[in-house]
Amino acid sequence: MKFTALKTELFLHHLGIESEDPKELAQFYARTMKMEIISSENKTFHCLGPNRLLIFSEGQKQKLSFAAFGCRDEYNLNQLRKRVIKLGLDLQPFRSVFLKKGSFSVFDPDNHRISFGVPYKKNCDRDFLWGPLQHLTLQSLDVSKFIDFYQNKLGFIVSDRVINEDGIVTTCFMRSNNEHHTLACFKSQNIGMDHHSYEVGDWNLIRDWCDHFSDLGIKLFWGPGRHGPGNNLFVFIQDCDGNKVELSAELEIINGRKALDWAHEARTLNLWGDALMRS
């Protein structure tokens, strides 16, 4: 089937994250990630910043409620819908005040709700701390099922894989536009969200974000470092629920190269130092 997610130039538009105290979590992101709480009702809080949008609702701590990918127009969204229907996936309507009518969801093998729609307007006003929401990384017991679903059903493209000595894929990075990955998955003993990431653009902005975190008394959880796959610079912090948050810079832009395989070793995850190994 020729039509793929790559042709729609899908991008990660917003995330829904559950918390036992969504108000506190929203306030953390408003302060730490320079976002504004623009609405709150039924214990649901919408946090908006320049090209970054998160929705927090009451529920299980550290649980992904949904991931919403933006499509550039209705035509490409309908082409993706046709692909999903033809492949027999269970398509369900998805309602969001940030996406136009006609948005829909599917559920992946680990029961994550993955949604697609056309945003009403992309909030692209730049502030001095630029950092659009850019990718989501999951954890799964079986990365091969993740690859089969997102590549063969939704048409994401594999950029890089990490493979252990037994030939098992332990990490996969997938793209839906020319950025190295908009979605990734680590093999783990857990199922759920590993982290979400903001692409700040260049190294100097990572410095500026870290100074901002320092002013708030927030210590880095991991980094600074440089990933092998994607070749991006990074730092990590943790929010008040323990969710891992990445700030990335200079992520690889791919123009048609073949997927690469990397060894399952610490240096693959961090060319500069210690690695956060998931398996």
Short mmCIF file of C-alpha atoms in Angstrom, two decimals:
data_model
loop_
_atom_site.label_atom_id
_atom_site.label_comp_id
_atom_site.label_asym_id
_atom_site.label_seq_id
_atom_site.Cartn_x
_atom_site.Cartn_y
_atom_site.Cartn_z
CA MET A 1 0.00 0.00 0.00
CA LYS A 2 1.72 3.17 -1.24
CA PHE A 3 0.16 5.79 1.00
CA THR A 4 2.04 6.09 4.29
CA ALA A 5 2.18 8.28 7.37
CA LEU A 6 5.39 9.76 5.96
CA LYS A 7 3.46 11.26 3.03
CA THR A 8 1.10 13.03 5.42
CA GLU A 9 4.08 14.67 7.21
CA LEU A 10 2.49 13.82 10.55
CA PHE A 11 3.87 15.59 13.60
CA LEU A 12 3.25 15.10 17.31
CA HIS A 13 0.66 17.76 18.13
CA HIS A 14 -0.30 17.10 21.75
CA LEU A 15 -0.36 14.49 24.48
CA GLY A 16 -2.87 13.49 27.12
CA ILE A 17 -1.28 12.38 30.39
CA GLU A 18 -3.05 11.04 33.47
CA SER A 19 -2.19 11.93 37.05
CA GLU A 20 -3.56 11.43 40.54
CA ASP A 21 -3.18 15.21 40.90
CA PRO A 22 -3.55 16.74 37.42
CA LYS A 23 -3.71 20.29 38.80
CA GLU A 24 -0.31 19.98 40.43
CA LEU A 25 1.15 18.42 37.28
CA ALA A 26 -0.30 21.20 35.11
CA GLN A 27 1.18 23.80 37.42
CA PHE A 28 4.57 22.10 37.16
CA TYR A 29 4.56 22.34 33.36
CA ALA A 30 3.20 25.87 33.41
CA ARG A 31 6.14 26.91 35.54
CA THR A 32 8.89 24.62 34.27
CA MET A 33 8.09 24.43 30.54
CA LYS A 34 6.79 28.01 30.35
CA MET A 35 3.24 27.01 29.44
CA GLU A 36 -0.09 28.60 30.29
CA ILE A 37 -3.01 26.75 31.85
CA ILE A 38 -5.69 27.88 29.40
CA SER A 39 -8.63 25.86 30.69
CA SER A 40 -9.60 23.59 33.54
CA GLU A 41 -12.83 21.66 33.93
CA ASN A 42 -13.81 18.23 35.24
CA LYS A 43 -10.30 17.91 36.72
CA THR A 44 -8.78 18.28 33.23
CA PHE A 45 -6.15 20.94 32.58
CA HIS A 46 -4.93 22.22 29.20
CA CYS A 47 -1.38 23.59 29.15
CA LEU A 48 -0.33 25.57 26.10
CA GLY A 49 3.03 27.05 25.07
CA PRO A 50 4.64 27.94 21.72
CA ASN A 51 4.09 24.74 19.70
CA ARG A 52 3.71 22.66 22.84
CA LEU A 53 0.41 21.40 24.20
CA LEU A 54 -0.36 18.94 26.99
CA ILE A 55 -3.67 17.85 28.52
CA PHE A 56 -3.68 16.49 32.06
CA SER A 57 -6.61 14.50 33.45
CA GLU A 58 -7.32 12.62 36.64
CA GLY A 59 -6.34 8.98 36.51
CA GLN A 60 -3.42 6.63 36.90
CA LYS A 61 -0.07 8.25 37.61
CA GLN A 62 2.37 8.29 34.65
CA LYS A 63 -0.19 6.86 32.23
CA LEU A 64 -0.48 8.06 28.64
CA SER A 65 -4.12 8.89 27.95
CA PHE A 66 -3.54 9.47 24.23
CA ALA A 67 -1.08 10.81 21.70
CA ALA A 68 -2.48 13.13 19.01
CA PHE A 69 -0.63 13.52 15.72
CA GLY A 70 -1.35 16.47 13.48
CA CYS A 71 -1.92 16.08 9.75
CA ARG A 72 -1.30 18.96 7.34
CA ASP A 73 -4.76 18.88 5.69
CA GLU A 74 -8.05 17.00 5.38
CA TYR A 75 -7.04 15.25 2.16
CA ASN A 76 -4.04 13.54 3.73
CA LEU A 77 -6.03 12.72 6.87
CA ASN A 78 -8.67 11.02 4.72
CA GLN A 79 -6.01 9.05 2.85
CA LEU A 80 -4.66 7.80 6.17
CA ARG A 81 -8.21 6.97 7.28
CA LYS A 82 -8.75 4.90 4.12
CA ARG A 83 -5.54 2.99 4.79
CA VAL A 84 -6.57 2.25 8.38
CA ILE A 85 -10.03 1.07 7.33
CA LYS A 86 -8.69 -1.09 4.49
CA LEU A 87 -6.30 -2.82 6.87
CA GLY A 88 -9.17 -3.64 9.22
CA LEU A 89 -8.12 -1.59 12.22
CA ASP A 90 -10.75 -0.55 14.74
CA LEU A 91 -11.14 3.14 13.96
CA GLN A 92 -12.87 5.28 16.58
CA PRO A 93 -13.85 8.97 16.55
CA PHE A 94 -11.58 11.30 18.50
CA ARG A 95 -12.85 14.61 19.80
CA SER A 96 -10.47 17.42 20.66
CA VAL A 97 -11.02 21.16 20.83
CA PHE A 98 -7.61 21.50 19.18
CA LEU A 99 -8.38 19.33 16.13
CA LYS A 100 -10.93 19.76 13.37
CA LYS A 101 -13.96 17.50 12.96
CA GLY A 102 -13.13 14.12 11.48
CA SER A 103 -10.27 13.21 13.80
CA PHE A 104 -9.95 9.53 14.67
CA SER A 105 -8.06 7.11 16.91
CA VAL A 106 -6.69 3.59 16.74
CA PHE A 107 -5.22 1.47 19.52
CA ASP A 108 -1.76 -0.06 19.19
CA PRO A 109 -0.82 -3.57 20.43
CA ASP A 110 -0.11 -2.22 23.92
CA ASN A 111 -3.50 -0.46 24.00
CA HIS A 112 -2.15 3.07 23.59
CA ARG A 113 -4.67 5.40 22.00
CA ILE A 114 -3.04 7.00 18.96
CA SER A 115 -5.07 9.80 17.37
CA PHE A 116 -4.89 11.73 14.11
CA GLY A 117 -6.46 15.00 13.06
CA VAL A 118 -5.99 18.39 11.41
CA PRO A 119 -5.13 21.11 13.93
CA TYR A 120 -7.18 24.30 13.86
CA LYS A 121 -4.09 26.43 14.17
CA LYS A 122 -0.48 25.71 14.91
CA ASN A 123 0.67 27.91 17.74
CA CYS A 124 4.06 28.99 16.40
CA ASP A 125 4.76 32.22 18.26
CA ARG A 126 8.40 32.04 19.36
CA ASP A 127 9.52 33.03 22.81
CA PHE A 128 13.08 33.23 24.06
CA LEU A 129 12.92 29.59 25.17
CA TRP A 130 11.87 27.77 22.02
CA GLY A 131 10.88 24.11 22.40
CA PRO A 132 8.10 22.54 20.32
CA LEU A 133 6.73 19.16 21.38
CA GLN A 134 8.49 16.77 19.01
CA HIS A 135 8.41 13.07 19.87
CA LEU A 136 6.98 10.40 22.14
CA THR A 137 8.86 7.31 23.29
CA LEU A 138 7.10 4.24 24.65
CA GLN A 139 8.13 1.10 26.52
CA SER A 140 6.95 -2.36 25.48
CA LEU A 141 7.57 -6.00 26.24
CA ASP A 142 7.77 -6.67 22.49
CA VAL A 143 9.27 -4.04 20.19
CA SER A 144 8.66 -6.26 17.14
CA LYS A 145 4.89 -5.87 17.59
CA PHE A 146 5.39 -2.11 17.88
CA ILE A 147 7.29 -2.07 14.58
CA ASP A 148 4.74 -4.26 12.80
CA PHE A 149 1.85 -2.02 13.84
CA TYR A 150 3.35 1.39 13.21
CA GLN A 151 5.24 0.44 10.06
CA ASN A 152 2.87 -1.99 8.36
CA LYS A 153 -0.45 -0.60 9.56
CA LEU A 154 0.11 3.15 9.92
CA GLY A 155 3.02 3.60 7.54
CA PHE A 156 5.64 5.07 9.86
CA ILE A 157 9.21 4.59 8.59
CA VAL A 158 12.00 2.92 10.56
CA SER A 159 14.98 5.27 10.91
CA ASP A 160 17.19 3.21 13.23
CA ARG A 161 17.05 0.03 15.26
CA VAL A 162 19.07 -1.16 18.25
CA ILE A 163 19.72 -4.92 18.26
CA ASN A 164 21.20 -7.06 21.05
CA GLU A 165 23.59 -10.00 20.75
CA ASP A 166 20.65 -12.42 20.41
CA GLY A 167 19.35 -10.54 17.37
CA ILE A 168 16.38 -9.07 19.25
CA VAL A 169 15.38 -5.49 18.50
CA THR A 170 15.57 -3.60 21.79
CA THR A 171 14.83 -0.11 20.49
CA CYS A 172 13.24 1.28 17.35
CA PHE A 173 13.11 4.89 16.15
CA MET A 174 10.38 5.73 13.63
CA ARG A 175 9.51 8.85 11.68
CA SER A 176 6.41 10.30 10.06
CA ASN A 177 8.18 13.31 8.51
CA ASN A 178 11.84 14.08 7.79
CA GLU A 179 12.82 14.36 11.47
CA HIS A 180 14.73 11.30 12.67
CA HIS A 181 11.90 10.12 14.90
CA THR A 182 8.49 11.30 15.99
CA LEU A 183 7.89 8.00 17.78
CA ALA A 184 10.18 5.45 19.41
CA CYS A 185 9.97 2.36 21.59
CA PHE A 186 12.28 0.66 24.10
CA LYS A 187 12.11 -3.00 25.06
CA SER A 188 11.35 -3.05 28.76
CA GLN A 189 9.72 -5.02 31.53
CA ASN A 190 7.11 -2.27 31.58
CA ILE A 191 4.40 -1.11 29.17
CA GLY A 192 3.70 2.58 28.90
CA MET A 193 5.27 5.96 28.34
CA ASP A 194 9.05 6.21 28.57
CA HIS A 195 9.38 9.96 27.91
CA HIS A 196 8.26 12.82 25.71
CA SER A 197 10.60 15.31 24.07
CA TYR A 198 10.83 18.94 22.98
CA GLU A 199 13.15 19.97 20.13
CA VAL A 200 14.79 23.26 21.07
CA GLY A 201 16.83 23.60 17.89
CA ASP A 202 20.42 24.27 18.96
CA TRP A 203 22.88 23.66 21.77
CA ASN A 204 22.75 27.20 23.12
CA LEU A 205 19.04 26.84 23.83
CA ILE A 206 19.68 23.67 25.83
CA ARG A 207 22.03 25.80 27.91
CA ASP A 208 19.33 28.47 28.34
CA TRP A 209 16.68 25.89 29.31
CA CYS A 210 19.07 24.36 31.86
CA ASP A 211 19.69 27.80 33.36
CA HIS A 212 15.90 28.21 33.60
CA PHE A 213 15.60 24.84 35.36
CA SER A 214 18.38 25.82 37.73
CA ASP A 215 16.56 29.04 38.64
CA LEU A 216 13.60 26.86 39.63
CA GLY A 217 15.74 24.46 41.65
CA ILE A 218 15.21 21.58 39.20
CA LYS A 219 18.19 19.26 38.72
CA LEU A 220 18.97 17.41 35.51
CA PHE A 221 17.97 13.74 35.61
CA TRP A 222 20.29 12.68 32.73
CA GLY A 223 22.71 14.50 30.48
CA PRO A 224 23.92 16.57 28.86
CA GLY A 225 24.79 13.97 26.27
CA ARG A 226 24.49 12.98 22.63
CA HIS A 227 22.45 10.06 21.36
CA GLY A 228 23.87 7.78 18.67
CA PRO A 229 20.61 7.25 16.73
CA GLY A 230 19.43 10.73 15.72
CA ASN A 231 22.80 12.28 16.69
CA ASN A 232 20.91 14.78 18.87
CA LEU A 233 22.12 16.56 21.97
CA PHE A 234 19.94 16.05 25.04
CA VAL A 235 19.15 16.65 28.68
CA PHE A 236 16.42 15.04 30.78
CA ILE A 237 14.47 16.20 33.80
CA GLN A 238 11.62 14.55 35.70
CA ASP A 239 8.28 16.16 36.44
CA CYS A 240 6.54 15.99 39.82
CA ASP A 241 4.93 12.65 38.89
CA GLY A 242 8.24 11.11 37.82
CA ASN A 243 7.56 11.35 34.07
CA LYS A 244 10.78 11.79 32.12
CA VAL A 245 11.02 14.93 29.96
CA GLU A 246 13.69 15.37 27.29
CA LEU A 247 14.98 18.54 25.70
CA SER A 248 16.72 17.76 22.42
CA ALA A 249 18.74 19.79 19.93
CA GLU A 250 20.00 19.27 16.39
CA LEU A 251 18.03 16.08 15.75
CA GLU A 252 19.02 14.45 12.45
CA ILE A 253 16.96 15.38 9.39
CA ILE A 254 16.61 12.38 7.08
CA ASN A 255 16.31 12.65 3.33
CA GLY A 256 15.85 9.10 2.12
CA ARG A 257 18.69 7.20 3.78
CA LYS A 258 18.24 3.54 4.70
CA ALA A 259 17.61 2.44 8.26
CA LEU A 260 20.68 1.76 10.39
CA ASP A 261 21.23 -0.93 13.01
CA TRP A 262 23.09 -0.13 16.22
CA ALA A 263 24.58 -2.39 18.90
CA HIS A 264 22.71 -2.70 22.20
CA GLU A 265 25.28 -0.95 24.36
CA ALA A 266 25.55 2.13 26.54
CA ARG A 267 27.47 4.12 23.93
CA THR A 268 24.56 3.89 21.48
CA LEU A 269 22.30 5.76 23.89
CA ASN A 270 24.93 8.29 24.94
CA LEU A 271 28.10 8.85 22.92
CA TRP A 272 29.45 11.08 25.69
CA GLY A 273 28.92 9.18 28.91
CA ASP A 274 26.57 7.12 31.05
CA ALA A 275 23.42 5.67 29.52
CA LEU A 276 19.92 5.10 30.86
CA MET A 277 19.47 1.46 29.82
CA ARG A 278 15.92 0.08 29.71
CA SER A 279 16.86 -3.56 29.09
#
